[in-house]
Amino acid sequence: MTATLQQKGLGIPLIVTTPEEALVALGSLADDCMLRVAVVQMPAAQFAASSLCAALRNRSVPVIILDDGPPDAAADLAFPILALPFFTEDLERILEKLVQNS
């Protein structure tokens, strides 16, 4: 994933392991720091209700959800879902759409 993000000109990823760590990392970034994309591994419905989601929306950061299975029918499908395991081409396809829409 890191190589694909770098090849697409999306910078070096900031990797954290919990939503709480992500919020701390976001809070430590300068206001003018532009985040090109966030890749979050958690169920879409859980993410949509999280403070991490709100923080990323406040920064207008496009989000890709990594999930272990098919999307929950009740999930907020405002985010593209990348089901695990995935191929590089799957990630590239989603990134192309996100970059075009931003």
Short mmCIF file of C-alpha atoms in Angstrom, two decimals:
data_model
loop_
_atom_site.label_atom_id
_atom_site.label_comp_id
_atom_site.label_asym_id
_atom_site.label_seq_id
_atom_site.Cartn_x
_atom_site.Cartn_y
_atom_site.Cartn_z
CA MET A 1 0.00 0.00 0.00
CA THR A 2 2.81 2.41 0.86
CA ALA A 3 4.46 1.95 -2.53
CA THR A 4 1.17 2.48 -4.38
CA LEU A 5 0.41 5.68 -2.46
CA GLN A 6 3.89 7.02 -3.17
CA GLN A 7 3.72 6.06 -6.86
CA LYS A 8 0.40 7.90 -7.17
CA GLY A 9 1.97 11.04 -5.70
CA LEU A 10 0.00 10.81 -2.48
CA GLY A 11 3.01 11.07 -0.19
CA ILE A 12 4.34 8.87 2.55
CA PRO A 13 1.61 7.39 4.73
CA LEU A 14 1.27 8.16 8.40
CA ILE A 15 0.58 4.76 9.92
CA VAL A 16 -1.24 4.34 13.23
CA THR A 17 -2.87 1.31 14.77
CA THR A 18 -5.92 2.72 16.55
CA PRO A 19 -8.48 5.46 15.94
CA GLU A 20 -7.21 7.16 19.10
CA GLU A 21 -3.65 7.25 17.73
CA ALA A 22 -5.01 8.63 14.46
CA LEU A 23 -6.78 11.47 16.29
CA VAL A 24 -3.58 12.34 18.15
CA ALA A 25 -1.61 12.28 14.89
CA LEU A 26 -4.20 14.49 13.17
CA GLY A 27 -4.11 16.92 16.07
CA SER A 28 -0.35 17.21 15.83
CA LEU A 29 -0.38 18.15 12.14
CA ALA A 30 -0.13 21.77 11.14
CA ASP A 31 -3.39 23.29 9.90
CA ASP A 32 -1.87 23.83 6.45
CA CYS A 33 -0.76 20.18 6.17
CA MET A 34 -2.74 18.65 3.31
CA LEU A 35 -3.78 15.04 3.72
CA ARG A 36 -4.50 13.55 0.31
CA VAL A 37 -6.23 10.35 1.47
CA ALA A 38 -6.92 8.33 4.62
CA VAL A 39 -7.07 4.55 4.57
CA VAL A 40 -8.90 3.28 7.64
CA GLN A 41 -9.33 -0.35 8.64
CA MET A 42 -12.62 -0.67 10.47
CA PRO A 43 -16.22 -1.48 9.58
CA ALA A 44 -17.80 1.39 7.64
CA ALA A 45 -20.72 1.82 10.05
CA GLN A 46 -18.36 2.02 13.02
CA PHE A 47 -16.13 4.51 11.20
CA ALA A 48 -19.07 6.69 10.12
CA ALA A 49 -20.09 7.09 13.77
CA SER A 50 -16.56 7.77 15.03
CA SER A 51 -14.80 10.95 16.06
CA LEU A 52 -12.06 10.00 13.59
CA CYS A 53 -14.59 10.27 10.76
CA ALA A 54 -15.63 13.72 11.98
CA ALA A 55 -12.01 14.86 12.25
CA LEU A 56 -11.20 13.68 8.71
CA ARG A 57 -14.36 15.30 7.33
CA ASN A 58 -13.39 18.58 9.02
CA ARG A 59 -10.12 18.43 7.06
CA SER A 60 -11.95 17.35 3.86
CA VAL A 61 -9.83 14.21 3.62
CA PRO A 62 -11.09 11.48 1.27
CA VAL A 63 -11.38 8.14 3.06
CA ILE A 64 -11.00 4.53 1.90
CA ILE A 65 -12.35 1.89 4.27
CA LEU A 66 -10.50 -1.42 4.55
CA ASP A 67 -12.87 -4.12 5.71
CA ASP A 68 -12.57 -7.86 6.26
CA GLY A 69 -15.79 -8.69 4.51
CA PRO A 70 -18.58 -7.42 2.33
CA PRO A 71 -20.04 -4.06 3.35
CA ASP A 72 -22.83 -4.11 5.89
CA ALA A 73 -26.12 -3.19 4.18
CA ALA A 74 -26.70 -0.57 6.89
CA ALA A 75 -23.23 0.94 6.47
CA ASP A 76 -22.71 4.52 5.38
CA LEU A 77 -21.51 3.92 1.84
CA ALA A 78 -20.23 7.47 1.53
CA PHE A 79 -16.77 5.87 1.58
CA PRO A 80 -15.31 3.45 -0.93
CA ILE A 81 -14.81 0.01 0.60
CA LEU A 82 -11.69 -2.00 -0.16
CA ALA A 83 -12.34 -5.58 0.93
CA LEU A 84 -9.44 -7.55 2.38
CA PRO A 85 -7.51 -9.16 0.88
CA PHE A 86 -7.15 -6.82 -2.08
CA PHE A 87 -4.95 -6.47 -5.14
CA THR A 88 -2.91 -3.38 -5.99
CA GLU A 89 -5.20 -2.80 -8.96
CA ASP A 90 -8.20 -2.59 -6.60
CA LEU A 91 -6.48 0.13 -4.55
CA GLU A 92 -5.36 1.98 -7.69
CA ARG A 93 -8.91 1.98 -9.08
CA ILE A 94 -10.29 3.54 -5.90
CA LEU A 95 -7.45 6.06 -5.69
CA GLU A 96 -8.07 7.18 -9.28
CA LYS A 97 -11.73 7.90 -8.46
CA LEU A 98 -10.84 9.76 -5.26
CA VAL A 99 -8.22 11.91 -6.95
CA GLN A 100 -10.62 12.78 -9.80
CA ASN A 101 -13.33 13.81 -7.32
CA SER A 102 -11.09 15.96 -5.13
#
